[in-house]
Amino acid sequence: DYVQRCFLWSALWFFLFALPFAFVYHEEPKHGKTRSTNLMQQLRAAISAFKMSLQNRELLKYMIATLIYSDASSTLFSVYMVYAAQIGISNGVLLHCAVLNRWINVFMGFGWYYLSRLIGSRVCFLLSMSLTLLSAVACAIMHTDFDFWVMNLLLSLAGSGGYIFSRVLLARLTTKDNTAQHFGFMAGVSRVSGMLGPLLYAAIIAVGGARAALVGLAVFSVPGIYLMADVDFETGRQCTESMPIDFDNPQEGD
């Protein structure tokens, strides 16, 4: 019964948090004559957005780096509780850490905001990605309840910052007119790439065990950190502005 009540409380929280957005946010009315679009026009516009995203090298590097981070982070978040239970971490500690994880995400949202004002959003995102790497290593070497507390703290800090800054930095690389195309493209590709982390984890488990698989996730996140550090956001923004996407007349060629 208490599990069902948890779902009801979660639904109530979603509803309450959605109310401010519904009443405060207002879309700007479109200026000029608007044209209706059919499914084929939308499909051609999506293909055009995909081609232009591939031509923007900085945007492409950013998307690959973010997808690697998201894949490694989501895989680690999905398996760390199961692995902790397998090595003997008590159920009480698992429950307490699961609740603490959510509260850390809430408060660290404000913490990451103020930290980004001091050191910048990209540095904060790199820090979040590095914490994800450390979380995977900490999970691989943990043995005691205290080890699990430390690992859970690192993973909570990494997850809250990564979720925020992955979206903030993508907004820096796109323009207002291209927001829907780039964020939609990112969301679509993430659904496909999201299977890479679990496949890697399962393959390494079959060969070397769970600890080796966790280390594999840490190694998997290294290219993402390197690519993110190499992104030139100013150049990427300028490239996006020079290649606007015309929804009504999408490009047919490359």
CSV table of C-alpha atoms in Angstrom, one decimal:
chain,number,residue,atom,x,y,z
A,1,ASP,CA,0.0,0.0,0.0
A,2,TYR,CA,2.8,2.4,0.9
A,3,VAL,CA,4.3,2.0,-2.6
A,4,GLN,CA,1.0,3.0,-4.2
A,5,ARG,CA,0.8,6.0,-2.0
A,6,CYS,CA,4.3,7.0,-3.1
A,7,PHE,CA,3.1,7.0,-6.7
A,8,LEU,CA,0.2,9.2,-5.8
A,9,TRP,CA,2.4,11.7,-3.9
A,10,SER,CA,4.8,11.8,-6.9
A,11,ALA,CA,1.9,12.6,-9.2
A,12,LEU,CA,0.8,15.4,-6.9
A,13,TRP,CA,4.4,16.8,-6.8
A,14,PHE,CA,4.5,16.8,-10.6
A,15,PHE,CA,1.2,18.6,-10.8
A,16,LEU,CA,2.2,21.3,-8.2
A,17,PHE,CA,5.6,22.0,-9.9
A,18,ALA,CA,3.9,22.3,-13.3
A,19,LEU,CA,1.5,25.0,-12.1
A,20,PRO,CA,4.0,27.9,-12.0
A,21,PHE,CA,5.3,27.1,-15.5
A,22,ALA,CA,1.7,26.9,-16.8
A,23,PHE,CA,0.7,30.3,-15.4
A,24,VAL,CA,4.0,32.2,-15.6
A,25,TYR,CA,5.5,31.2,-19.0
A,26,HIS,CA,3.8,32.6,-22.1
A,27,GLU,CA,5.0,32.0,-25.7
A,28,GLU,CA,5.6,35.0,-27.8
A,29,PRO,CA,3.0,35.3,-30.6
A,30,LYS,CA,4.4,34.6,-34.1
A,31,HIS,CA,4.7,37.7,-36.3
A,32,GLY,CA,3.7,37.7,-39.9
A,33,LYS,CA,1.7,35.2,-41.9
A,34,THR,CA,1.9,31.6,-40.6
A,35,ARG,CA,1.6,28.6,-42.8
A,36,SER,CA,0.3,25.2,-41.9
A,37,THR,CA,2.6,22.3,-42.4
A,38,ASN,CA,2.0,18.6,-43.1
A,39,LEU,CA,3.9,15.6,-41.9
A,40,MET,CA,6.2,15.5,-44.9
A,41,GLN,CA,7.3,19.1,-44.4
A,42,GLN,CA,8.0,18.4,-40.8
A,43,LEU,CA,10.0,15.3,-41.8
A,44,ARG,CA,12.0,17.2,-44.4
A,45,ALA,CA,12.7,19.9,-41.8
A,46,ALA,CA,13.9,17.3,-39.3
A,47,ILE,CA,16.3,15.8,-41.9
A,48,SER,CA,17.5,19.3,-42.8
A,49,ALA,CA,18.2,20.0,-39.1
A,50,PHE,CA,20.1,16.7,-38.8
A,51,LYS,CA,22.3,17.5,-41.8
A,52,MET,CA,23.1,21.0,-40.5
A,53,SER,CA,23.9,19.7,-37.1
A,54,LEU,CA,26.4,17.3,-38.6
A,55,GLN,CA,28.0,20.3,-40.4
A,56,ASN,CA,28.4,22.3,-37.2
A,57,ARG,CA,31.6,20.6,-35.8
A,58,GLU,CA,31.3,22.2,-32.3
A,59,LEU,CA,27.7,21.3,-31.9
A,60,LEU,CA,28.4,17.8,-33.0
A,61,LYS,CA,31.3,17.4,-30.5
A,62,TYR,CA,29.1,18.8,-27.8
A,63,MET,CA,26.3,16.3,-28.6
A,64,ILE,CA,28.6,13.3,-28.7
A,65,ALA,CA,30.2,14.4,-25.4
A,66,THR,CA,26.8,14.9,-23.7
A,67,LEU,CA,25.4,11.6,-25.1
A,68,ILE,CA,28.5,9.7,-23.7
A,69,TYR,CA,28.1,11.3,-20.3
A,70,SER,CA,24.3,10.7,-20.2
A,71,ASP,CA,24.7,7.1,-21.2
A,72,ALA,CA,27.4,6.4,-18.6
A,73,SER,CA,25.6,8.3,-15.9
A,74,SER,CA,22.2,6.6,-16.5
A,75,THR,CA,23.7,3.2,-16.7
A,76,LEU,CA,25.6,3.7,-13.5
A,77,PHE,CA,22.5,5.1,-11.8
A,78,SER,CA,20.5,2.0,-12.9
A,79,VAL,CA,22.9,-0.6,-11.6
A,80,TYR,CA,24.6,0.8,-8.5
A,81,MET,CA,21.8,-0.1,-6.1
A,82,VAL,CA,21.7,-3.7,-7.4
A,83,TYR,CA,25.4,-4.1,-7.2
A,84,ALA,CA,25.5,-2.6,-3.6
A,85,ALA,CA,22.9,-5.1,-2.6
A,86,GLN,CA,24.9,-8.0,-4.1
A,87,ILE,CA,28.0,-7.1,-2.1
A,88,GLY,CA,26.1,-6.9,1.2
A,89,ILE,CA,25.2,-3.3,1.7
A,90,SER,CA,22.3,-3.3,4.2
A,91,ASN,CA,18.7,-2.5,3.1
A,92,GLY,CA,18.5,0.3,5.5
A,93,VAL,CA,21.5,2.1,4.0
A,94,LEU,CA,20.2,1.5,0.5
A,95,LEU,CA,16.8,3.1,1.4
A,96,HIS,CA,18.4,6.1,3.3
A,97,CYS,CA,20.8,6.8,0.4
A,98,ALA,CA,18.0,6.6,-2.2
A,99,VAL,CA,16.0,9.3,-0.3
A,100,LEU,CA,19.2,11.3,0.4
A,101,ASN,CA,20.0,11.2,-3.4
A,102,ARG,CA,16.7,13.1,-4.2
A,103,TRP,CA,17.2,15.8,-1.5
A,104,ILE,CA,20.8,16.4,-2.6
A,105,ASN,CA,19.6,16.9,-6.2
A,106,VAL,CA,17.1,19.5,-5.0
A,107,PHE,CA,19.6,21.5,-2.9
A,108,MET,CA,22.6,21.1,-5.2
A,109,GLY,CA,20.5,22.6,-8.0
A,110,PHE,CA,20.9,25.9,-6.2
A,111,GLY,CA,24.5,25.1,-5.3
A,112,TRP,CA,25.4,24.5,-9.0
A,113,TYR,CA,23.8,27.7,-10.0
A,114,TYR,CA,25.9,29.8,-7.7
A,115,LEU,CA,29.0,27.9,-8.5
A,116,SER,CA,28.5,28.4,-12.2
A,117,ARG,CA,28.4,32.2,-11.6
A,118,LEU,CA,32.0,31.8,-10.2
A,119,ILE,CA,33.6,29.3,-12.5
A,120,GLY,CA,31.3,29.1,-15.6
A,121,SER,CA,28.8,26.6,-16.8
A,122,ARG,CA,31.2,24.5,-18.9
A,123,VAL,CA,33.7,24.1,-16.0
A,124,CYS,CA,30.7,23.0,-13.9
A,125,PHE,CA,29.6,20.5,-16.5
A,126,LEU,CA,33.2,19.1,-16.8
A,127,LEU,CA,33.2,18.8,-13.0
A,128,SER,CA,29.9,16.9,-13.1
A,129,MET,CA,31.3,14.6,-15.8
A,130,SER,CA,34.5,14.0,-13.7
A,131,LEU,CA,32.4,13.2,-10.6
A,132,THR,CA,30.5,10.6,-12.7
A,133,LEU,CA,33.8,9.0,-13.5
A,134,LEU,CA,34.9,9.1,-9.8
A,135,SER,CA,31.5,7.6,-8.9
A,136,ALA,CA,32.0,4.6,-11.1
A,137,VAL,CA,35.4,4.0,-9.7
A,138,ALA,CA,34.2,4.4,-6.1
A,139,CYS,CA,31.4,2.0,-6.8
A,140,ALA,CA,33.8,-0.6,-8.2
A,141,ILE,CA,36.1,-0.4,-5.1
A,142,MET,CA,33.4,0.0,-2.3
A,143,HIS,CA,33.0,-2.7,0.3
A,144,THR,CA,31.4,-1.1,3.4
A,145,ASP,CA,28.3,0.9,4.2
A,146,PHE,CA,30.5,4.0,4.6
A,147,ASP,CA,32.0,3.5,1.1
A,148,PHE,CA,28.4,3.4,-0.3
A,149,TRP,CA,27.5,6.6,1.4
A,150,VAL,CA,30.5,8.3,-0.2
A,151,MET,CA,29.8,6.9,-3.6
A,152,ASN,CA,26.1,7.9,-3.4
A,153,LEU,CA,27.1,11.4,-2.5
A,154,LEU,CA,29.4,11.7,-5.5
A,155,LEU,CA,26.8,10.3,-7.8
A,156,SER,CA,24.1,12.7,-6.5
A,157,LEU,CA,26.4,15.7,-7.0
A,158,ALA,CA,27.3,14.5,-10.5
A,159,GLY,CA,23.7,13.8,-11.6
A,160,SER,CA,22.2,17.1,-10.4
A,161,GLY,CA,24.9,19.2,-12.2
A,162,GLY,CA,25.0,17.2,-15.3
A,163,TYR,CA,21.2,17.4,-15.9
A,164,ILE,CA,21.3,21.2,-15.5
A,165,PHE,CA,24.3,22.1,-17.5
A,166,SER,CA,23.8,19.7,-20.4
A,167,ARG,CA,20.7,21.8,-21.3
A,168,VAL,CA,22.2,25.2,-20.4
A,169,LEU,CA,25.2,24.6,-22.7
A,170,LEU,CA,23.1,23.3,-25.6
A,171,ALA,CA,21.1,26.5,-25.4
A,172,ARG,CA,24.4,28.5,-25.8
A,173,LEU,CA,25.1,26.6,-29.0
A,174,THR,CA,21.7,27.2,-30.7
A,175,THR,CA,19.6,30.1,-31.6
A,176,LYS,CA,16.0,30.8,-30.7
A,177,ASP,CA,14.7,29.7,-34.1
A,178,ASN,CA,16.6,26.4,-34.0
A,179,THR,CA,15.9,25.5,-30.4
A,180,ALA,CA,13.2,22.9,-31.1
A,181,GLN,CA,15.2,21.2,-33.9
A,182,HIS,CA,18.4,20.9,-31.8
A,183,PHE,CA,16.8,19.9,-28.6
A,184,GLY,CA,14.5,17.5,-30.4
A,185,PHE,CA,17.4,16.0,-32.3
A,186,MET,CA,19.4,15.6,-29.1
A,187,ALA,CA,16.5,13.9,-27.4
A,188,GLY,CA,15.9,11.5,-30.3
A,189,VAL,CA,19.6,10.5,-30.6
A,190,SER,CA,19.8,10.0,-26.8
A,191,ARG,CA,17.1,7.3,-27.0
A,192,VAL,CA,19.1,5.4,-29.6
A,193,SER,CA,22.6,5.8,-27.9
A,194,GLY,CA,21.1,5.0,-24.5
A,195,MET,CA,21.6,1.3,-25.2
A,196,LEU,CA,25.4,1.6,-25.6
A,197,GLY,CA,26.1,1.9,-21.8
A,198,PRO,CA,24.0,-1.1,-20.8
A,199,LEU,CA,25.4,-3.2,-23.6
A,200,LEU,CA,29.0,-2.3,-22.6
A,201,TYR,CA,28.2,-3.1,-19.0
A,202,ALA,CA,26.6,-6.4,-19.8
A,203,ALA,CA,29.4,-7.4,-22.1
A,204,ILE,CA,32.1,-6.7,-19.5
A,205,ILE,CA,30.2,-8.5,-16.8
A,206,ALA,CA,30.1,-11.6,-19.0
A,207,VAL,CA,33.9,-11.5,-19.3
A,208,GLY,CA,35.3,-9.9,-16.1
A,209,GLY,CA,32.5,-9.4,-13.6
A,210,ALA,CA,30.7,-6.5,-12.1
A,211,ARG,CA,33.7,-4.6,-10.8
A,212,ALA,CA,35.4,-4.6,-14.1
A,213,ALA,CA,32.1,-3.5,-15.8
A,214,LEU,CA,32.0,-0.4,-13.4
A,215,VAL,CA,35.6,0.4,-14.3
A,216,GLY,CA,34.6,0.1,-17.9
A,217,LEU,CA,31.9,2.7,-17.4
A,218,ALA,CA,34.5,5.0,-16.0
A,219,VAL,CA,36.7,4.5,-19.0
A,220,PHE,CA,33.7,5.0,-21.3
A,221,SER,CA,33.1,8.5,-19.9
A,222,VAL,CA,36.7,9.7,-20.6
A,223,PRO,CA,36.1,10.5,-24.3
A,224,GLY,CA,33.1,12.6,-23.3
A,225,ILE,CA,35.2,14.7,-20.9
A,226,TYR,CA,37.9,15.2,-23.6
A,227,LEU,CA,35.3,16.3,-26.2
A,228,MET,CA,33.5,18.6,-23.9
A,229,ALA,CA,36.8,20.4,-22.9
A,230,ASP,CA,37.5,20.9,-26.7
A,231,VAL,CA,34.2,22.5,-27.6
A,232,ASP,CA,34.4,26.1,-28.8
A,233,PHE,CA,31.0,27.5,-27.9
A,234,GLU,CA,31.5,30.8,-29.6
A,235,THR,CA,32.4,29.2,-32.9
A,236,GLY,CA,29.5,26.8,-32.6
A,237,ARG,CA,27.0,29.6,-32.0
A,238,GLN,CA,28.3,31.5,-34.9
A,239,CYS,CA,28.0,28.5,-37.2
A,240,THR,CA,24.4,27.9,-36.0
A,241,GLU,CA,23.5,31.5,-36.8
A,242,SER,CA,25.0,31.3,-40.3
A,243,MET,CA,22.9,28.2,-41.1
A,244,PRO,CA,19.3,28.9,-40.1
A,245,ILE,CA,16.7,26.2,-40.6
A,246,ASP,CA,13.8,27.2,-42.8
A,247,PHE,CA,10.9,25.1,-41.7
A,248,ASP,CA,8.7,26.1,-44.6
A,249,ASN,CA,11.4,25.5,-47.2
A,250,PRO,CA,13.8,22.9,-45.8
A,251,GLN,CA,16.9,22.2,-47.8
A,252,GLU,CA,16.8,19.1,-49.9
A,253,GLY,CA,20.5,18.7,-50.5
A,254,ASP,CA,23.5,18.3,-48.3
